[in-house]
Amino acid sequence: MSALVRWEHRLYPGRLSQLARVRADLARDLRGSDPDLVDTLTLVASELFANCVKYTDSGKPGGEVLRALSLPGPATLRAGLTDSGGGGGVPRIPHQRTTDEWDWAEGASAACSWWGTRPRWGHHRCAPWADLGTHVWAELSVDPAAVPPALRAHAFAG
């Protein structure tokens, strides 16, 4: 299935000092969207970016992180980050956590709980035969009526 709306990918140097730029770009790209949605997605993307920098070659000199952002369906917003590889493994996505375990494990849990949903997560290796990077994504539910008018007209036309 093709995305209804896809923002241009953004490439960042793999330094934690780039987090302010990552956040600002998300706020700009999602201008007019529900502020709670933007805050939650910013929190999620910040954590994914930091993990790319801390645990992969993205944090080494010359390393980079690629951000993708899309509305793959009328009620779903997806953000993904791709690292430079070199971490030697793939993320462990928790599936069987209780609410208390989520609250303990994630500083973002308060934001996610007042927003009413927890992100759905996934990942894939960019080149399964080599450690050339991993793309980790998070999806959040969005009310189609809350999508900004300019995006809604583009996304749901014809």
PDB file of C-alpha atoms in Angstrom:
ATOM      1  CA  MET A   1       0.000   0.000   0.000  1.00  0.00           C
ATOM      2  CA  SER A   2       1.360   3.378  -0.981  1.00  0.00           C
ATOM      3  CA  ALA A   3       1.399   6.237   1.512  1.00  0.00           C
ATOM      4  CA  LEU A   4      -1.332   8.832   1.165  1.00  0.00           C
ATOM      5  CA  VAL A   5       1.104  11.571   2.172  1.00  0.00           C
ATOM      6  CA  ARG A   6       4.859  11.296   2.341  1.00  0.00           C
ATOM      7  CA  TRP A   7       7.120  14.062   3.534  1.00  0.00           C
ATOM      8  CA  GLU A   8      10.565  14.448   2.028  1.00  0.00           C
ATOM      9  CA  HIS A   9      13.110  12.367   3.934  1.00  0.00           C
ATOM     10  CA  ARG A  10      15.476  14.343   6.130  1.00  0.00           C
ATOM     11  CA  LEU A  11      19.116  13.441   6.754  1.00  0.00           C
ATOM     12  CA  TYR A  12      20.865  14.471   9.972  1.00  0.00           C
ATOM     13  CA  PRO A  13      24.440  14.176  11.188  1.00  0.00           C
ATOM     14  CA  GLY A  14      24.592  11.476  13.867  1.00  0.00           C
ATOM     15  CA  ARG A  15      25.107  13.774  16.845  1.00  0.00           C
ATOM     16  CA  LEU A  16      22.834  14.216  19.854  1.00  0.00           C
ATOM     17  CA  SER A  17      23.189  17.971  19.337  1.00  0.00           C
ATOM     18  CA  GLN A  18      20.937  17.502  16.265  1.00  0.00           C
ATOM     19  CA  LEU A  19      17.919  16.584  18.422  1.00  0.00           C
ATOM     20  CA  ALA A  20      16.710  20.205  18.497  1.00  0.00           C
ATOM     21  CA  ARG A  21      16.749  20.251  14.684  1.00  0.00           C
ATOM     22  CA  VAL A  22      14.924  16.903  14.480  1.00  0.00           C
ATOM     23  CA  ARG A  23      12.212  18.243  16.816  1.00  0.00           C
ATOM     24  CA  ALA A  24      11.921  21.570  14.984  1.00  0.00           C
ATOM     25  CA  ASP A  25      11.598  19.815  11.615  1.00  0.00           C
ATOM     26  CA  LEU A  26       8.827  17.556  12.943  1.00  0.00           C
ATOM     27  CA  ALA A  27       6.944  20.557  14.343  1.00  0.00           C
ATOM     28  CA  ARG A  28       7.301  22.346  10.990  1.00  0.00           C
ATOM     29  CA  ASP A  29       6.292  19.306   8.955  1.00  0.00           C
ATOM     30  CA  LEU A  30       3.237  18.689  11.142  1.00  0.00           C
ATOM     31  CA  ARG A  31       2.183  22.343  11.449  1.00  0.00           C
ATOM     32  CA  GLY A  32      -1.558  22.598  12.012  1.00  0.00           C
ATOM     33  CA  SER A  33      -1.805  19.067  13.450  1.00  0.00           C
ATOM     34  CA  ASP A  34      -3.119  18.258  16.919  1.00  0.00           C
ATOM     35  CA  PRO A  35      -0.461  19.591  19.343  1.00  0.00           C
ATOM     36  CA  ASP A  36      -0.726  16.455  21.499  1.00  0.00           C
ATOM     37  CA  LEU A  37      -0.009  14.301  18.457  1.00  0.00           C
ATOM     38  CA  VAL A  38       2.991  16.449  17.524  1.00  0.00           C
ATOM     39  CA  ASP A  39       4.325  16.316  21.102  1.00  0.00           C
ATOM     40  CA  THR A  40       3.953  12.543  21.282  1.00  0.00           C
ATOM     41  CA  LEU A  41       5.553  11.944  17.903  1.00  0.00           C
ATOM     42  CA  THR A  42       8.383  14.339  18.757  1.00  0.00           C
ATOM     43  CA  LEU A  43       9.040  12.415  21.960  1.00  0.00           C
ATOM     44  CA  VAL A  44       9.041   9.082  20.125  1.00  0.00           C
ATOM     45  CA  ALA A  45      11.264  10.349  17.295  1.00  0.00           C
ATOM     46  CA  SER A  46      13.688  11.895  19.789  1.00  0.00           C
ATOM     47  CA  GLU A  47      14.109   8.551  21.535  1.00  0.00           C
ATOM     48  CA  LEU A  48      14.604   6.707  18.239  1.00  0.00           C
ATOM     49  CA  PHE A  49      17.142   9.299  17.057  1.00  0.00           C
ATOM     50  CA  ALA A  50      19.074   9.096  20.328  1.00  0.00           C
ATOM     51  CA  ASN A  51      19.164   5.293  20.083  1.00  0.00           C
ATOM     52  CA  CYS A  52      20.533   5.510  16.533  1.00  0.00           C
ATOM     53  CA  VAL A  53      23.322   7.796  17.727  1.00  0.00           C
ATOM     54  CA  LYS A  54      24.120   5.873  20.915  1.00  0.00           C
ATOM     55  CA  TYR A  55      24.034   2.293  19.669  1.00  0.00           C
ATOM     56  CA  THR A  56      25.092   2.312  16.002  1.00  0.00           C
ATOM     57  CA  ASP A  57      27.703   3.754  13.667  1.00  0.00           C
ATOM     58  CA  SER A  58      25.411   6.753  13.226  1.00  0.00           C
ATOM     59  CA  GLY A  59      27.100   8.221  16.309  1.00  0.00           C
ATOM     60  CA  LYS A  60      30.613   7.847  14.897  1.00  0.00           C
ATOM     61  CA  PRO A  61      32.327  10.551  12.833  1.00  0.00           C
ATOM     62  CA  GLY A  62      30.549  10.807   9.487  1.00  0.00           C
ATOM     63  CA  GLY A  63      27.549   8.830  10.757  1.00  0.00           C
ATOM     64  CA  GLU A  64      24.042   9.903   9.781  1.00  0.00           C
ATOM     65  CA  VAL A  65      20.403   9.257  10.615  1.00  0.00           C
ATOM     66  CA  LEU A  66      17.634   9.347   8.004  1.00  0.00           C
ATOM     67  CA  ARG A  67      14.109  10.378   9.058  1.00  0.00           C
ATOM     68  CA  ALA A  68      10.992   9.304   7.184  1.00  0.00           C
ATOM     69  CA  LEU A  69       7.480  10.634   7.877  1.00  0.00           C
ATOM     70  CA  SER A  70       4.216   9.567   6.242  1.00  0.00           C
ATOM     71  CA  LEU A  71       0.482   9.119   6.520  1.00  0.00           C
ATOM     72  CA  PRO A  72       0.254   5.535   5.212  1.00  0.00           C
ATOM     73  CA  GLY A  73      -3.515   5.534   5.801  1.00  0.00           C
ATOM     74  CA  PRO A  74      -6.202   8.023   6.701  1.00  0.00           C
ATOM     75  CA  ALA A  75      -5.912   7.258  10.435  1.00  0.00           C
ATOM     76  CA  THR A  76      -2.179   6.504  10.816  1.00  0.00           C
ATOM     77  CA  LEU A  77       0.901   8.702  11.135  1.00  0.00           C
ATOM     78  CA  ARG A  78       4.255   6.921  10.831  1.00  0.00           C
ATOM     79  CA  ALA A  79       7.729   8.178  11.679  1.00  0.00           C
ATOM     80  CA  GLY A  80      10.817   6.113  11.077  1.00  0.00           C
ATOM     81  CA  LEU A  81      14.532   6.546  11.544  1.00  0.00           C
ATOM     82  CA  THR A  82      17.279   4.639   9.767  1.00  0.00           C
ATOM     83  CA  ASP A  83      20.715   4.301  11.333  1.00  0.00           C
ATOM     84  CA  SER A  84      24.098   3.771   9.684  1.00  0.00           C
ATOM     85  CA  GLY A  85      24.451   0.176  10.884  1.00  0.00           C
ATOM     86  CA  GLY A  86      27.329  -1.205  12.854  1.00  0.00           C
ATOM     87  CA  GLY A  87      25.324  -1.919  15.978  1.00  0.00           C
ATOM     88  CA  GLY A  88      25.556  -5.649  15.424  1.00  0.00           C
ATOM     89  CA  GLY A  89      21.921  -6.435  16.088  1.00  0.00           C
ATOM     90  CA  VAL A  90      18.329  -5.366  15.760  1.00  0.00           C
ATOM     91  CA  PRO A  91      16.095  -3.620  18.265  1.00  0.00           C
ATOM     92  CA  ARG A  92      14.055  -5.667  20.672  1.00  0.00           C
ATOM     93  CA  ILE A  93      10.513  -4.379  20.383  1.00  0.00           C
ATOM     94  CA  PRO A  94       8.576  -5.077  23.598  1.00  0.00           C
ATOM     95  CA  HIS A  95       5.193  -6.656  22.978  1.00  0.00           C
ATOM     96  CA  GLN A  96       4.095  -8.207  26.266  1.00  0.00           C
ATOM     97  CA  ARG A  97       4.300  -5.372  28.788  1.00  0.00           C
ATOM     98  CA  THR A  98       1.774  -4.441  31.397  1.00  0.00           C
ATOM     99  CA  THR A  99       0.770  -0.801  31.844  1.00  0.00           C
ATOM    100  CA  ASP A 100       3.022  -0.587  34.903  1.00  0.00           C
ATOM    101  CA  GLU A 101       5.961  -2.021  32.935  1.00  0.00           C
ATOM    102  CA  TRP A 102       5.407   0.549  30.178  1.00  0.00           C
ATOM    103  CA  ASP A 103       5.256   3.304  32.792  1.00  0.00           C
ATOM    104  CA  TRP A 104       8.543   2.175  34.291  1.00  0.00           C
ATOM    105  CA  ALA A 105      10.311   1.540  30.976  1.00  0.00           C
ATOM    106  CA  GLU A 106       9.400   4.687  29.111  1.00  0.00           C
ATOM    107  CA  GLY A 107       9.769   8.259  30.152  1.00  0.00           C
ATOM    108  CA  ALA A 108       7.272   8.945  27.378  1.00  0.00           C
ATOM    109  CA  SER A 109       4.554   6.840  28.952  1.00  0.00           C
ATOM    110  CA  ALA A 110       2.821   9.789  30.593  1.00  0.00           C
ATOM    111  CA  ALA A 111       2.590  11.597  27.266  1.00  0.00           C
ATOM    112  CA  CYS A 112       1.313   8.474  25.528  1.00  0.00           C
ATOM    113  CA  SER A 113      -1.236   7.710  28.224  1.00  0.00           C
ATOM    114  CA  TRP A 114      -2.858  11.140  28.209  1.00  0.00           C
ATOM    115  CA  TRP A 115      -2.906  11.059  24.443  1.00  0.00           C
ATOM    116  CA  GLY A 116      -4.795   7.772  24.707  1.00  0.00           C
ATOM    117  CA  THR A 117      -2.627   5.340  22.787  1.00  0.00           C
ATOM    118  CA  ARG A 118       0.776   3.768  22.732  1.00  0.00           C
ATOM    119  CA  PRO A 119       2.720   3.728  19.497  1.00  0.00           C
ATOM    120  CA  ARG A 120       2.922   0.571  17.430  1.00  0.00           C
ATOM    121  CA  TRP A 121       6.554  -0.258  16.649  1.00  0.00           C
ATOM    122  CA  GLY A 122       8.454  -2.228  14.075  1.00  0.00           C
ATOM    123  CA  HIS A 123      11.796  -2.478  12.343  1.00  0.00           C
ATOM    124  CA  HIS A 124      13.552  -3.991   9.366  1.00  0.00           C
ATOM    125  CA  ARG A 125      17.170  -4.384   8.359  1.00  0.00           C
ATOM    126  CA  CYS A 126      18.097  -2.260   5.352  1.00  0.00           C
ATOM    127  CA  ALA A 127      20.263  -5.071   3.978  1.00  0.00           C
ATOM    128  CA  PRO A 128      19.400  -8.381   5.682  1.00  0.00           C
ATOM    129  CA  TRP A 129      22.674  -9.972   4.578  1.00  0.00           C
ATOM    130  CA  ALA A 130      24.854  -7.241   6.176  1.00  0.00           C
ATOM    131  CA  ASP A 131      24.825  -4.767   9.053  1.00  0.00           C
ATOM    132  CA  LEU A 132      24.205  -1.719   6.867  1.00  0.00           C
ATOM    133  CA  GLY A 133      21.527  -0.119   8.980  1.00  0.00           C
ATOM    134  CA  THR A 134      18.163  -0.684  10.589  1.00  0.00           C
ATOM    135  CA  HIS A 135      14.960   1.257  10.016  1.00  0.00           C
ATOM    136  CA  VAL A 136      12.854   1.555  13.182  1.00  0.00           C
ATOM    137  CA  TRP A 137       9.365   3.002  12.903  1.00  0.00           C
ATOM    138  CA  ALA A 138       6.526   4.006  15.171  1.00  0.00           C
ATOM    139  CA  GLU A 139       2.900   4.510  14.170  1.00  0.00           C
ATOM    140  CA  LEU A 140       0.353   6.651  15.980  1.00  0.00           C
ATOM    141  CA  SER A 141      -3.369   6.729  15.400  1.00  0.00           C
ATOM    142  CA  VAL A 142      -4.727  10.005  14.105  1.00  0.00           C
ATOM    143  CA  ASP A 143      -8.283  11.238  13.666  1.00  0.00           C
ATOM    144  CA  PRO A 144      -8.661  11.781   9.892  1.00  0.00           C
ATOM    145  CA  ALA A 145     -10.783  14.851  10.618  1.00  0.00           C
ATOM    146  CA  ALA A 146      -7.860  16.324  12.618  1.00  0.00           C
ATOM    147  CA  VAL A 147      -5.426  16.137   9.696  1.00  0.00           C
ATOM    148  CA  PRO A 148      -4.642  19.725   8.618  1.00  0.00           C
ATOM    149  CA  PRO A 149      -6.846  20.815   5.676  1.00  0.00           C
ATOM    150  CA  ALA A 150      -3.963  21.174   3.202  1.00  0.00           C
ATOM    151  CA  LEU A 151      -2.773  17.623   3.905  1.00  0.00           C
ATOM    152  CA  ARG A 152      -6.303  16.218   4.059  1.00  0.00           C
ATOM    153  CA  ALA A 153      -7.134  17.634   0.623  1.00  0.00           C
ATOM    154  CA  HIS A 154      -3.989  16.047  -0.805  1.00  0.00           C
ATOM    155  CA  ALA A 155      -4.244  12.784   1.110  1.00  0.00           C
ATOM    156  CA  PHE A 156      -7.869  11.944   0.587  1.00  0.00           C
ATOM    157  CA  ALA A 157      -8.482  13.290  -2.921  1.00  0.00           C
ATOM    158  CA  GLY A 158      -9.741  10.918  -5.576  1.00  0.00           C
TER     159      GLY A 158
END
